[in-house]
């Protein structure tokens, strides 16, 4: 064998070079523990509120609209078909159709709204926000505070009665600006102030 340092010919069982003194024993590989990245400190969470009074009113008016449209279209069509088939008292199908669509829309809207509200969560860290869109998306998305161009808080008439509001962020994207909105936030003015302070602090640190 040859010395890997100087090229001197050595016996096969040599453990060191008699010329340069280099060690020929294979040193065991040391395992180095890679330092784990420091997890960002959690500042606070925002969980949208599920207020049945507000959701119920929204669901009622949506169901009323869908029911009226279904009655005027599908209900009329069913009534005409039944009358052509010889059924004398077929106007009841007109109202049954509207009722079915009304109740189906109402309960479906409440179910989807509750499922989305339970799934949505906005977690604020030192430099970014982690959030989910809805229950059907299932992906965690991130928003860097440095990409926020503007933010605002709005309250609808129904939300004011329940001390709720919407907090929105206008963000700069790769191709166009986009909006991230947190709907039905409990005590929105207080939460909005906390979010603004966090954004301002983060932006001041980056200057």
PDB file of C-alpha atoms in Angstrom:
ATOM      1  CA  UNK A   1       0.000   0.000   0.000  1.00  0.00           C
ATOM      2  CA  UNK A   2       1.052   3.619  -0.406  1.00  0.00           C
ATOM      3  CA  UNK A   3       0.947   6.452   2.059  1.00  0.00           C
ATOM      4  CA  UNK A   4      -1.912   8.732   1.219  1.00  0.00           C
ATOM      5  CA  UNK A   5       0.133  11.735   2.319  1.00  0.00           C
ATOM      6  CA  UNK A   6       3.566  11.263   0.727  1.00  0.00           C
ATOM      7  CA  UNK A   7       3.232   8.212  -1.556  1.00  0.00           C
ATOM      8  CA  UNK A   8       5.806   6.065   0.295  1.00  0.00           C
ATOM      9  CA  UNK A   9       5.456   2.297  -0.285  1.00  0.00           C
ATOM     10  CA  UNK A  10       4.463   0.635   2.997  1.00  0.00           C
ATOM     11  CA  UNK A  11       3.482  -2.843   4.228  1.00  0.00           C
ATOM     12  CA  UNK A  12      -0.208  -3.683   4.006  1.00  0.00           C
ATOM     13  CA  UNK A  13      -0.539  -3.820   7.800  1.00  0.00           C
ATOM     14  CA  UNK A  14       1.133  -0.446   8.434  1.00  0.00           C
ATOM     15  CA  UNK A  15      -0.770   1.929  10.686  1.00  0.00           C
ATOM     16  CA  UNK A  16       1.439   4.958  10.094  1.00  0.00           C
ATOM     17  CA  UNK A  17       4.004   6.096   7.538  1.00  0.00           C
ATOM     18  CA  UNK A  18       7.657   5.614   8.524  1.00  0.00           C
ATOM     19  CA  UNK A  19       8.571   8.489   6.249  1.00  0.00           C
ATOM     20  CA  UNK A  20       6.157  11.320   7.033  1.00  0.00           C
ATOM     21  CA  UNK A  21       4.519   9.909  10.149  1.00  0.00           C
ATOM     22  CA  UNK A  22       1.007  10.247   8.751  1.00  0.00           C
ATOM     23  CA  UNK A  23      -1.648   8.012  10.312  1.00  0.00           C
ATOM     24  CA  UNK A  24      -3.120   5.448   7.936  1.00  0.00           C
ATOM     25  CA  UNK A  25      -5.844   4.176  10.249  1.00  0.00           C
ATOM     26  CA  UNK A  26      -9.298   5.074   9.032  1.00  0.00           C
ATOM     27  CA  UNK A  27     -10.722   7.503  11.558  1.00  0.00           C
ATOM     28  CA  UNK A  28     -14.380   6.942  12.364  1.00  0.00           C
ATOM     29  CA  UNK A  29     -16.662   9.557  10.940  1.00  0.00           C
ATOM     30  CA  UNK A  30     -17.926  11.895  13.558  1.00  0.00           C
ATOM     31  CA  UNK A  31     -21.551  12.699  13.571  1.00  0.00           C
ATOM     32  CA  UNK A  32     -22.204  16.358  13.984  1.00  0.00           C
ATOM     33  CA  UNK A  33     -25.572  17.387  15.289  1.00  0.00           C
ATOM     34  CA  UNK A  34     -26.876  20.087  13.003  1.00  0.00           C
ATOM     35  CA  UNK A  35     -28.259  22.941  15.009  1.00  0.00           C
ATOM     36  CA  UNK A  36     -32.025  23.102  14.703  1.00  0.00           C
ATOM     37  CA  UNK A  37     -33.354  26.410  13.457  1.00  0.00           C
ATOM     38  CA  UNK A  38     -34.847  28.478  16.220  1.00  0.00           C
ATOM     39  CA  UNK A  39     -38.602  28.279  16.116  1.00  0.00           C
ATOM     40  CA  UNK A  40     -40.256  31.639  15.873  1.00  0.00           C
ATOM     41  CA  UNK A  41     -41.970  32.866  18.955  1.00  0.00           C
ATOM     42  CA  UNK A  42     -45.747  32.594  18.816  1.00  0.00           C
ATOM     43  CA  UNK A  43     -47.316  35.994  19.443  1.00  0.00           C
ATOM     44  CA  UNK A  44     -51.060  35.264  19.338  1.00  0.00           C
ATOM     45  CA  UNK A  45     -53.814  33.403  17.493  1.00  0.00           C
ATOM     46  CA  UNK A  46     -57.012  34.643  15.883  1.00  0.00           C
ATOM     47  CA  UNK A  47     -59.922  32.254  15.627  1.00  0.00           C
ATOM     48  CA  UNK A  48     -62.962  33.608  13.720  1.00  0.00           C
ATOM     49  CA  UNK A  49     -66.156  33.449  15.765  1.00  0.00           C
ATOM     50  CA  UNK A  50     -69.201  31.427  14.740  1.00  0.00           C
ATOM     51  CA  UNK A  51     -72.201  33.594  15.638  1.00  0.00           C
ATOM     52  CA  UNK A  52     -75.411  31.721  14.850  1.00  0.00           C
ATOM     53  CA  UNK A  53     -77.501  34.884  14.834  1.00  0.00           C
ATOM     54  CA  UNK A  54     -75.383  36.439  12.066  1.00  0.00           C
ATOM     55  CA  UNK A  55     -74.959  33.180  10.154  1.00  0.00           C
ATOM     56  CA  UNK A  56     -78.694  32.501  10.466  1.00  0.00           C
ATOM     57  CA  UNK A  57     -79.651  35.863   8.972  1.00  0.00           C
ATOM     58  CA  UNK A  58     -77.196  35.423   6.107  1.00  0.00           C
ATOM     59  CA  UNK A  59     -78.437  31.894   5.482  1.00  0.00           C
ATOM     60  CA  UNK A  60     -82.084  33.025   5.580  1.00  0.00           C
ATOM     61  CA  UNK A  61     -81.718  35.704   2.913  1.00  0.00           C
ATOM     62  CA  UNK A  62     -79.586  33.467   0.691  1.00  0.00           C
ATOM     63  CA  UNK A  63     -82.079  30.601   1.059  1.00  0.00           C
ATOM     64  CA  UNK A  64     -84.964  32.998   0.363  1.00  0.00           C
ATOM     65  CA  UNK A  65     -83.333  34.102  -2.882  1.00  0.00           C
ATOM     66  CA  UNK A  66     -82.465  30.560  -4.005  1.00  0.00           C
ATOM     67  CA  UNK A  67     -85.928  29.333  -3.052  1.00  0.00           C
ATOM     68  CA  UNK A  68     -87.631  32.125  -4.996  1.00  0.00           C
ATOM     69  CA  UNK A  69     -85.528  31.455  -8.096  1.00  0.00           C
ATOM     70  CA  UNK A  70     -86.139  27.704  -7.842  1.00  0.00           C
ATOM     71  CA  UNK A  71     -89.870  28.261  -7.400  1.00  0.00           C
ATOM     72  CA  UNK A  72     -90.089  30.550 -10.416  1.00  0.00           C
ATOM     73  CA  UNK A  73     -88.098  28.229 -12.667  1.00  0.00           C
ATOM     74  CA  UNK A  74     -88.086  24.610 -11.571  1.00  0.00           C
ATOM     75  CA  UNK A  75     -91.414  24.853  -9.733  1.00  0.00           C
ATOM     76  CA  UNK A  76     -93.130  26.375 -12.768  1.00  0.00           C
ATOM     77  CA  UNK A  77     -91.653  23.722 -15.047  1.00  0.00           C
ATOM     78  CA  UNK A  78     -92.810  20.887 -12.774  1.00  0.00           C
ATOM     79  CA  UNK A  79     -96.286  22.427 -12.525  1.00  0.00           C
ATOM     80  CA  UNK A  80     -96.613  22.671 -16.305  1.00  0.00           C
ATOM     81  CA  UNK A  81     -95.434  19.083 -16.775  1.00  0.00           C
ATOM     82  CA  UNK A  82     -97.899  17.772 -14.176  1.00  0.00           C
ATOM     83  CA  UNK A  83    -100.766  19.717 -15.727  1.00  0.00           C
ATOM     84  CA  UNK A  84     -99.936  18.262 -19.132  1.00  0.00           C
ATOM     85  CA  UNK A  85    -100.009  14.797 -17.605  1.00  0.00           C
ATOM     86  CA  UNK A  86    -103.540  15.389 -16.374  1.00  0.00           C
ATOM     87  CA  UNK A  87    -102.988  16.203 -12.678  1.00  0.00           C
ATOM     88  CA  UNK A  88    -105.615  18.748 -11.678  1.00  0.00           C
ATOM     89  CA  UNK A  89    -104.256  19.940  -8.315  1.00  0.00           C
ATOM     90  CA  UNK A  90    -100.603  20.394  -9.326  1.00  0.00           C
ATOM     91  CA  UNK A  91     -99.963  23.926  -8.038  1.00  0.00           C
ATOM     92  CA  UNK A  92     -98.802  22.473  -4.741  1.00  0.00           C
ATOM     93  CA  UNK A  93     -95.681  21.217  -6.523  1.00  0.00           C
ATOM     94  CA  UNK A  94     -94.885  24.868  -7.246  1.00  0.00           C
ATOM     95  CA  UNK A  95     -94.614  25.673  -3.543  1.00  0.00           C
ATOM     96  CA  UNK A  96     -93.076  22.368  -2.499  1.00  0.00           C
ATOM     97  CA  UNK A  97     -90.184  22.965  -4.899  1.00  0.00           C
ATOM     98  CA  UNK A  98     -89.508  26.393  -3.420  1.00  0.00           C
ATOM     99  CA  UNK A  99     -89.703  25.026   0.127  1.00  0.00           C
ATOM    100  CA  UNK A 100     -87.286  22.196  -0.593  1.00  0.00           C
ATOM    101  CA  UNK A 101     -84.700  24.540  -2.093  1.00  0.00           C
ATOM    102  CA  UNK A 102     -85.180  27.060   0.736  1.00  0.00           C
ATOM    103  CA  UNK A 103     -84.530  24.599   3.564  1.00  0.00           C
ATOM    104  CA  UNK A 104     -81.773  22.770   1.676  1.00  0.00           C
ATOM    105  CA  UNK A 105     -79.937  26.042   1.017  1.00  0.00           C
ATOM    106  CA  UNK A 106     -80.412  27.267   4.597  1.00  0.00           C
ATOM    107  CA  UNK A 107     -79.033  24.169   6.320  1.00  0.00           C
ATOM    108  CA  UNK A 108     -76.259  23.677   3.764  1.00  0.00           C
ATOM    109  CA  UNK A 109     -75.102  27.282   4.219  1.00  0.00           C
ATOM    110  CA  UNK A 110     -75.061  26.943   8.020  1.00  0.00           C
ATOM    111  CA  UNK A 111     -73.185  23.635   7.820  1.00  0.00           C
ATOM    112  CA  UNK A 112     -70.515  24.966   5.440  1.00  0.00           C
ATOM    113  CA  UNK A 113     -70.138  28.213   7.423  1.00  0.00           C
ATOM    114  CA  UNK A 114     -69.641  26.311  10.683  1.00  0.00           C
ATOM    115  CA  UNK A 115     -67.179  23.870   9.102  1.00  0.00           C
ATOM    116  CA  UNK A 116     -65.132  26.715   7.605  1.00  0.00           C
ATOM    117  CA  UNK A 117     -65.171  28.701  10.838  1.00  0.00           C
ATOM    118  CA  UNK A 118     -63.922  25.741  12.849  1.00  0.00           C
ATOM    119  CA  UNK A 119     -61.136  25.065  10.325  1.00  0.00           C
ATOM    120  CA  UNK A 120     -59.879  28.631   9.885  1.00  0.00           C
ATOM    121  CA  UNK A 121     -57.055  29.760  12.120  1.00  0.00           C
ATOM    122  CA  UNK A 122     -54.612  32.647  11.891  1.00  0.00           C
ATOM    123  CA  UNK A 123     -51.373  32.293  13.838  1.00  0.00           C
ATOM    124  CA  UNK A 124     -49.117  35.333  14.192  1.00  0.00           C
ATOM    125  CA  UNK A 125     -45.377  34.868  14.694  1.00  0.00           C
ATOM    126  CA  UNK A 126     -42.600  37.431  14.914  1.00  0.00           C
ATOM    127  CA  UNK A 127     -42.088  37.799  11.168  1.00  0.00           C
ATOM    128  CA  UNK A 128     -44.994  36.036   9.483  1.00  0.00           C
ATOM    129  CA  UNK A 129     -48.589  34.920   9.734  1.00  0.00           C
ATOM    130  CA  UNK A 130     -49.688  31.322   9.139  1.00  0.00           C
ATOM    131  CA  UNK A 131     -53.272  30.737   8.076  1.00  0.00           C
ATOM    132  CA  UNK A 132     -55.744  28.462   6.324  1.00  0.00           C
ATOM    133  CA  UNK A 133     -58.369  29.596   3.818  1.00  0.00           C
ATOM    134  CA  UNK A 134     -61.177  27.159   4.564  1.00  0.00           C
ATOM    135  CA  UNK A 135     -61.970  23.595   5.541  1.00  0.00           C
ATOM    136  CA  UNK A 136     -61.870  22.387   1.944  1.00  0.00           C
ATOM    137  CA  UNK A 137     -58.433  23.811   1.148  1.00  0.00           C
ATOM    138  CA  UNK A 138     -56.496  22.108   3.931  1.00  0.00           C
ATOM    139  CA  UNK A 139     -53.230  23.950   3.208  1.00  0.00           C
ATOM    140  CA  UNK A 140     -51.241  26.175   5.524  1.00  0.00           C
ATOM    141  CA  UNK A 141     -50.202  29.408   3.868  1.00  0.00           C
ATOM    142  CA  UNK A 142     -47.737  32.032   5.010  1.00  0.00           C
ATOM    143  CA  UNK A 143     -47.773  35.798   4.823  1.00  0.00           C
ATOM    144  CA  UNK A 144     -44.655  37.841   5.524  1.00  0.00           C
ATOM    145  CA  UNK A 145     -45.408  41.131   7.247  1.00  0.00           C
ATOM    146  CA  UNK A 146     -43.010  42.913   4.902  1.00  0.00           C
ATOM    147  CA  UNK A 147     -45.326  42.130   1.967  1.00  0.00           C
ATOM    148  CA  UNK A 148     -48.366  43.864   3.520  1.00  0.00           C
ATOM    149  CA  UNK A 149     -49.140  47.119   1.714  1.00  0.00           C
ATOM    150  CA  UNK A 150     -52.211  48.144   3.692  1.00  0.00           C
ATOM    151  CA  UNK A 151     -54.690  46.774   6.206  1.00  0.00           C
ATOM    152  CA  UNK A 152     -58.140  47.769   7.425  1.00  0.00           C
ATOM    153  CA  UNK A 153     -60.980  46.752   9.719  1.00  0.00           C
ATOM    154  CA  UNK A 154     -64.639  46.812   8.656  1.00  0.00           C
ATOM    155  CA  UNK A 155     -67.882  46.049  10.493  1.00  0.00           C
ATOM    156  CA  UNK A 156     -71.255  45.231   9.033  1.00  0.00           C
ATOM    157  CA  UNK A 157     -74.537  46.219  10.726  1.00  0.00           C
ATOM    158  CA  UNK A 158     -75.071  42.710  12.066  1.00  0.00           C
ATOM    159  CA  UNK A 159     -71.444  42.411  13.170  1.00  0.00           C
ATOM    160  CA  UNK A 160     -71.648  45.623  15.210  1.00  0.00           C
ATOM    161  CA  UNK A 161     -74.414  44.138  17.335  1.00  0.00           C
ATOM    162  CA  UNK A 162     -72.215  41.159  18.200  1.00  0.00           C
ATOM    163  CA  UNK A 163     -68.916  43.091  18.486  1.00  0.00           C
ATOM    164  CA  UNK A 164     -67.493  41.351  15.411  1.00  0.00           C
ATOM    165  CA  UNK A 165     -65.601  42.665  12.405  1.00  0.00           C
ATOM    166  CA  UNK A 166     -63.409  41.800   9.431  1.00  0.00           C
ATOM    167  CA  UNK A 167     -59.665  42.462   9.279  1.00  0.00           C
ATOM    168  CA  UNK A 168     -58.157  42.511   5.788  1.00  0.00           C
ATOM    169  CA  UNK A 169     -54.608  42.796   4.462  1.00  0.00           C
ATOM    170  CA  UNK A 170     -53.654  44.035   1.008  1.00  0.00           C
ATOM    171  CA  UNK A 171     -50.469  42.201   0.066  1.00  0.00           C
ATOM    172  CA  UNK A 172     -48.012  42.421  -2.785  1.00  0.00           C
ATOM    173  CA  UNK A 173     -47.732  39.240  -4.842  1.00  0.00           C
ATOM    174  CA  UNK A 174     -45.495  37.953  -7.597  1.00  0.00           C
ATOM    175  CA  UNK A 175     -47.925  38.941 -10.356  1.00  0.00           C
ATOM    176  CA  UNK A 176     -50.608  41.062  -8.699  1.00  0.00           C
ATOM    177  CA  UNK A 177     -51.735  42.325  -5.319  1.00  0.00           C
ATOM    178  CA  UNK A 178     -54.093  40.137  -3.320  1.00  0.00           C
ATOM    179  CA  UNK A 179     -56.244  40.360  -0.198  1.00  0.00           C
ATOM    180  CA  UNK A 180     -56.163  38.153   2.888  1.00  0.00           C
ATOM    181  CA  UNK A 181     -59.279  38.628   5.033  1.00  0.00           C
ATOM    182  CA  UNK A 182     -60.114  37.416   8.525  1.00  0.00           C
ATOM    183  CA  UNK A 183     -63.887  37.429   8.885  1.00  0.00           C
ATOM    184  CA  UNK A 184     -65.990  37.656  12.053  1.00  0.00           C
ATOM    185  CA  UNK A 185     -63.170  38.535  14.464  1.00  0.00           C
ATOM    186  CA  UNK A 186     -64.274  38.989  18.060  1.00  0.00           C
ATOM    187  CA  UNK A 187     -63.442  42.483  19.462  1.00  0.00           C
ATOM    188  CA  UNK A 188     -61.995  43.591  16.087  1.00  0.00           C
ATOM    189  CA  UNK A 189     -60.659  47.018  17.152  1.00  0.00           C
ATOM    190  CA  UNK A 190     -58.459  45.546  19.882  1.00  0.00           C
ATOM    191  CA  UNK A 191     -57.207  42.709  17.660  1.00  0.00           C
ATOM    192  CA  UNK A 192     -56.596  45.092  14.761  1.00  0.00           C
ATOM    193  CA  UNK A 193     -54.435  47.323  16.971  1.00  0.00           C
ATOM    194  CA  UNK A 194     -52.374  44.299  18.065  1.00  0.00           C
ATOM    195  CA  UNK A 195     -51.863  43.267  14.446  1.00  0.00           C
ATOM    196  CA  UNK A 196     -50.857  46.796  13.396  1.00  0.00           C
ATOM    197  CA  UNK A 197     -48.329  47.025  16.233  1.00  0.00           C
ATOM    198  CA  UNK A 198     -46.817  43.701  15.210  1.00  0.00           C
ATOM    199  CA  UNK A 199     -46.537  44.761  11.563  1.00  0.00           C
ATOM    200  CA  UNK A 200     -44.996  48.124  12.414  1.00  0.00           C
ATOM    201  CA  UNK A 201     -42.463  46.587  14.793  1.00  0.00           C
ATOM    202  CA  UNK A 202     -41.439  44.031  12.201  1.00  0.00           C
ATOM    203  CA  UNK A 203     -41.066  46.606   9.446  1.00  0.00           C
ATOM    204  CA  UNK A 204     -39.007  48.899  11.678  1.00  0.00           C
ATOM    205  CA  UNK A 205     -36.602  46.045  12.437  1.00  0.00           C
ATOM    206  CA  UNK A 206     -36.043  45.424   8.734  1.00  0.00           C
ATOM    207  CA  UNK A 207     -35.004  49.013   8.007  1.00  0.00           C
TER     208      UNK A 207
END
